[in-house]
mmCIF file of C-alpha atoms in Angstrom:
data_model
loop_
_atom_site.group_PDB
_atom_site.id
_atom_site.type_symbol
_atom_site.label_atom_id
_atom_site.label_comp_id
_atom_site.label_asym_id
_atom_site.label_seq_id
_atom_site.Cartn_x
_atom_site.Cartn_y
_atom_site.Cartn_z
ATOM 1 C CA MET A 1 8.446 -16.125 -1.804
ATOM 2 C CA ALA A 2 10.455 -12.452 -1.649
ATOM 3 C CA ILE A 3 10.761 -10.373 1.555
ATOM 4 C CA ILE A 4 10.390 -6.620 0.203
ATOM 5 C CA THR A 5 11.167 -5.049 3.607
ATOM 6 C CA GLN A 6 10.743 -5.601 7.130
ATOM 7 C CA THR A 7 10.832 -3.575 10.288
ATOM 8 C CA PRO A 8 11.458 -5.243 14.191
ATOM 9 C CA ARG A 9 7.464 -5.455 13.672
ATOM 10 C CA ILE A 10 6.174 -6.263 10.279
ATOM 11 C CA ILE A 11 7.520 -8.033 7.166
ATOM 12 C CA ILE A 12 6.237 -7.017 4.087
ATOM 13 C CA ARG A 13 6.345 -9.508 1.218
ATOM 14 C CA GLU A 14 4.963 -11.271 -1.462
ATOM 15 C CA PHE A 15 1.859 -13.238 -1.336
ATOM 16 C CA LEU A 16 1.788 -17.118 -1.236
ATOM 17 C CA PRO A 17 -0.571 -18.500 -4.151
ATOM 18 C CA GLU A 18 -2.301 -20.294 -1.256
ATOM 19 C CA GLU A 19 -2.823 -17.021 0.558
ATOM 20 C CA LYS A 20 -5.569 -16.175 -2.108
ATOM 21 C CA ASP A 21 -8.132 -16.355 1.046
ATOM 22 C CA LEU A 22 -6.445 -13.786 2.904
ATOM 23 C CA PHE A 23 -6.216 -11.324 0.450
ATOM 24 C CA PHE A 24 -9.705 -12.060 -0.574
ATOM 25 C CA ASN A 25 -11.174 -11.834 2.788
ATOM 26 C CA LEU A 26 -9.364 -8.486 3.790
ATOM 27 C CA MET A 27 -10.365 -7.012 0.273
ATOM 28 C CA ALA A 28 -14.218 -8.102 0.201
ATOM 29 C CA ASP A 29 -14.290 -6.619 4.180
ATOM 30 C CA SER A 30 -16.601 -3.287 3.287
ATOM 31 C CA ARG A 31 -15.546 -2.305 6.831
ATOM 32 C CA VAL A 32 -11.863 -1.875 5.451
ATOM 33 C CA ASN A 33 -12.275 -1.048 2.046
ATOM 34 C CA ALA A 34 -14.975 1.914 2.047
ATOM 35 C CA TYR A 35 -12.131 4.368 0.752
ATOM 36 C CA LEU A 36 -11.124 1.904 -2.112
ATOM 37 C CA PRO A 37 -12.849 1.299 -5.711
ATOM 38 C CA LYS A 38 -15.732 -0.782 -5.534
ATOM 39 C CA ARG A 39 -14.783 -4.115 -6.682
ATOM 40 C CA SER A 40 -17.183 -7.561 -7.133
ATOM 41 C CA HIS A 41 -15.872 -10.886 -5.949
ATOM 42 C CA GLN A 42 -14.525 -11.731 -9.183
ATOM 43 C CA GLN A 43 -12.698 -8.849 -9.718
ATOM 44 C CA ILE A 44 -10.678 -9.166 -6.427
ATOM 45 C CA ARG A 45 -9.707 -12.619 -7.190
ATOM 46 C CA ASP A 46 -8.875 -11.227 -10.449
ATOM 47 C CA VAL A 47 -6.201 -8.900 -8.579
ATOM 48 C CA PHE A 48 -4.904 -11.867 -6.708
ATOM 49 C CA ILE A 49 -4.100 -13.774 -9.530
ATOM 50 C CA GLU A 50 -2.814 -10.368 -11.527
ATOM 51 C CA THR A 51 -0.546 -9.772 -8.411
ATOM 52 C CA ILE A 52 0.998 -13.274 -8.452
ATOM 53 C CA ALA A 53 1.597 -13.324 -12.144
ATOM 54 C CA GLU A 54 3.251 -9.536 -11.265
ATOM 55 C CA TYR A 55 5.668 -11.771 -8.736
ATOM 56 C CA LEU A 56 6.502 -14.329 -11.591
ATOM 57 C CA GLN A 57 6.953 -11.958 -14.037
ATOM 58 C CA GLY A 58 9.586 -10.074 -12.151
ATOM 59 C CA ILE A 59 8.078 -6.909 -11.588
ATOM 60 C CA LYS A 60 9.213 -5.073 -8.835
ATOM 61 C CA LEU A 61 6.541 -2.450 -7.625
ATOM 62 C CA THR A 62 3.166 -4.114 -7.355
ATOM 63 C CA ARG A 63 1.286 -5.544 -4.140
ATOM 64 C CA TRP A 64 2.333 -7.588 -1.186
ATOM 65 C CA GLY A 65 1.187 -8.932 2.029
ATOM 66 C CA ILE A 66 1.895 -7.216 5.809
ATOM 67 C CA PHE A 67 2.593 -10.052 8.291
ATOM 68 C CA ASP A 68 3.573 -9.642 11.693
ATOM 69 C CA ALA A 69 7.000 -10.558 12.045
ATOM 70 C CA LEU A 70 7.167 -12.115 15.428
ATOM 71 C CA ASN A 71 3.744 -14.356 14.976
ATOM 72 C CA GLY A 72 3.436 -14.462 11.198
ATOM 73 C CA ASP A 73 -0.292 -13.034 11.612
ATOM 74 C CA PHE A 74 -1.788 -11.045 8.366
ATOM 75 C CA ILE A 75 -2.142 -7.800 8.897
ATOM 76 C CA GLY A 76 -2.911 -6.427 5.363
ATOM 77 C CA LEU A 77 -2.045 -5.213 2.019
ATOM 78 C CA ALA A 78 0.631 -2.854 0.972
ATOM 79 C CA ILE A 79 0.928 -1.364 -2.542
ATOM 80 C CA LEU A 80 3.595 0.765 -4.395
ATOM 81 C CA GLY A 81 2.787 0.812 -7.963
ATOM 82 C CA TYR A 82 4.152 1.722 -10.908
ATOM 83 C CA THR A 83 2.696 5.110 -12.241
ATOM 84 C CA ASP A 84 2.655 6.365 -16.046
ATOM 85 C CA GLU A 85 5.671 8.597 -14.987
ATOM 86 C CA ALA A 86 8.865 7.016 -14.949
ATOM 87 C CA LEU A 87 10.619 7.212 -11.372
ATOM 88 C CA LYS A 88 7.421 7.837 -9.553
ATOM 89 C CA ALA A 89 5.273 5.123 -7.999
ATOM 90 C CA GLU A 90 1.866 5.486 -5.682
ATOM 91 C CA LEU A 91 1.819 3.998 -2.124
ATOM 92 C CA GLY A 92 -1.481 2.331 -1.004
ATOM 93 C CA TYR A 93 -2.441 -0.051 1.948
ATOM 94 C CA VAL A 94 -5.215 -1.818 3.662
ATOM 95 C CA LEU A 95 -5.156 -3.227 6.822
ATOM 96 C CA HIS A 96 -7.198 -5.092 8.963
ATOM 97 C CA LEU A 97 -9.562 -3.400 11.402
ATOM 98 C CA ARG A 98 -7.851 -5.492 14.382
ATOM 99 C CA HIS A 99 -4.640 -3.974 13.416
ATOM 100 C CA HIS A 100 -5.839 -0.017 13.051
ATOM 101 C CA GLY A 101 -4.630 2.488 15.575
ATOM 102 C CA LYS A 102 -0.865 0.223 16.568
ATOM 103 C CA GLY A 103 1.031 2.641 14.367
ATOM 104 C CA LEU A 104 1.561 0.038 11.809
ATOM 105 C CA ALA A 105 0.201 1.841 8.731
ATOM 106 C CA THR A 106 2.683 4.538 9.439
ATOM 107 C CA GLU A 107 5.596 1.895 9.886
ATOM 108 C CA MET A 108 4.791 0.120 6.942
ATOM 109 C CA ALA A 109 4.506 3.445 4.826
ATOM 110 C CA LYS A 110 8.240 3.962 6.082
ATOM 111 C CA ALA A 111 9.234 1.047 5.387
ATOM 112 C CA LEU A 112 7.795 1.178 1.923
ATOM 113 C CA VAL A 113 9.273 4.671 1.466
ATOM 114 C CA GLY A 114 12.485 3.580 2.255
ATOM 115 C CA TYR A 115 12.312 0.566 -0.276
ATOM 116 C CA GLY A 116 10.965 2.754 -3.211
ATOM 117 C CA PHE A 117 13.946 5.329 -2.652
ATOM 118 C CA GLY A 118 16.556 3.147 -1.332
ATOM 119 C CA LYS A 119 16.248 0.144 -3.297
ATOM 120 C CA MET A 120 14.022 1.253 -6.604
ATOM 121 C CA ASN A 121 15.403 4.525 -7.322
ATOM 122 C CA LEU A 122 12.289 6.239 -7.150
ATOM 123 C CA MET A 123 12.023 10.010 -7.057
ATOM 124 C CA GLU A 124 8.891 10.523 -5.655
ATOM 125 C CA ILE A 125 6.058 8.412 -4.061
ATOM 126 C CA PHE A 126 2.532 9.646 -3.742
ATOM 127 C CA ALA A 127 -0.911 8.610 -2.137
ATOM 128 C CA VAL A 128 -4.241 9.580 -2.605
ATOM 129 C CA THR A 129 -7.092 9.297 0.053
ATOM 130 C CA ASP A 130 -10.770 10.295 0.197
ATOM 131 C CA HIS A 131 -11.069 13.454 2.022
ATOM 132 C CA GLU A 132 -13.122 11.796 4.847
ATOM 133 C CA ASN A 133 -10.280 9.468 5.285
ATOM 134 C CA ILE A 134 -8.423 11.029 7.891
ATOM 135 C CA PRO A 135 -6.293 8.528 9.654
ATOM 136 C CA SER A 136 -4.756 7.460 6.314
ATOM 137 C CA GLN A 137 -3.863 11.254 5.995
ATOM 138 C CA GLN A 138 -2.500 11.462 9.561
ATOM 139 C CA VAL A 139 -0.206 8.339 8.275
ATOM 140 C CA LEU A 140 0.995 9.558 5.727
ATOM 141 C CA LEU A 141 2.210 13.144 7.190
ATOM 142 C CA LYS A 142 3.350 11.242 10.226
ATOM 143 C CA ALA A 143 5.686 9.060 7.449
ATOM 144 C CA GLY A 144 7.119 12.282 6.169
ATOM 145 C CA PHE A 145 4.348 13.330 2.900
ATOM 146 C CA THR A 146 3.720 16.570 2.411
ATOM 147 C CA GLN A 147 0.032 17.177 1.429
ATOM 148 C CA GLY A 148 -0.487 18.729 -2.009
ATOM 149 C CA GLU A 149 -3.015 20.101 -4.235
ATOM 150 C CA HIS A 150 -6.455 17.667 -4.737
ATOM 151 C CA ILE A 151 -6.670 15.525 -7.166
ATOM 152 C CA VAL A 152 -9.729 14.421 -9.505
ATOM 153 C CA ARG A 153 -9.676 10.541 -10.256
ATOM 154 C CA HIS A 154 -12.553 8.667 -11.601
ATOM 155 C CA GLU A 155 -14.599 12.283 -11.422
ATOM 156 C CA GLN A 156 -13.817 12.157 -7.418
ATOM 157 C CA GLU A 157 -11.835 14.642 -5.920
ATOM 158 C CA LEU A 158 -9.005 13.129 -3.589
ATOM 159 C CA SER A 159 -6.865 14.481 -1.090
ATOM 160 C CA TYR A 160 -2.873 13.945 -2.922
ATOM 161 C CA PHE A 161 0.413 13.533 -0.740
ATOM 162 C CA LYS A 162 3.968 13.358 -1.791
ATOM 163 C CA ILE A 163 7.581 12.926 -0.319
ATOM 164 C CA LEU A 164 10.216 13.276 -2.721
ATOM 165 C CA LYS A 165 13.498 11.437 -2.508
ATOM 166 C CA ASP A 166 16.152 14.353 -1.297
ATOM 167 C CA LYS A 167 12.962 15.045 1.401
ATOM 168 C CA TRP A 168 13.284 11.619 2.501
ATOM 169 C CA ALA A 169 17.209 11.107 2.479
ATOM 170 C CA ARG A 170 17.055 14.493 4.768
ATOM 171 C CA LEU A 171 15.428 12.817 7.247
ATOM 172 C CA ASN A 172 16.879 9.692 7.029
#
């Protein structure tokens, strides 16, 4: 199990194969995945299997678990994923409801932006949200992202946010 990055409060690390239920229960919870693409139970399981396979293949941008640095409690899922454009990645996340409103999403976003720019030498990181997902939009703005033009993905218009490496470097 590789640790990707950490802060005093959180550890972002690879999932262990035996943690499939943590992943599945989070992703199957309709209260936290309301703004995500709808997936069947089998599709959620397949995503977890694919994630473990990506670790074994040495893929460096993928999905990881977010865990409490003090007690190991599972907080949620973080994604920094490859795109079709070189040196550009997409950030995403899902946190258990009990961890909402504690600043953990912003902390995670800042940590993964640092990983993406500092360790993976990315030039741009972006995120998209449903227009109504104001809490996620606030997280991204607090993490240094700037809102851009809306985009359309899978026939749905989404809010678009990005941060460039040079802006991150100036902030840090």
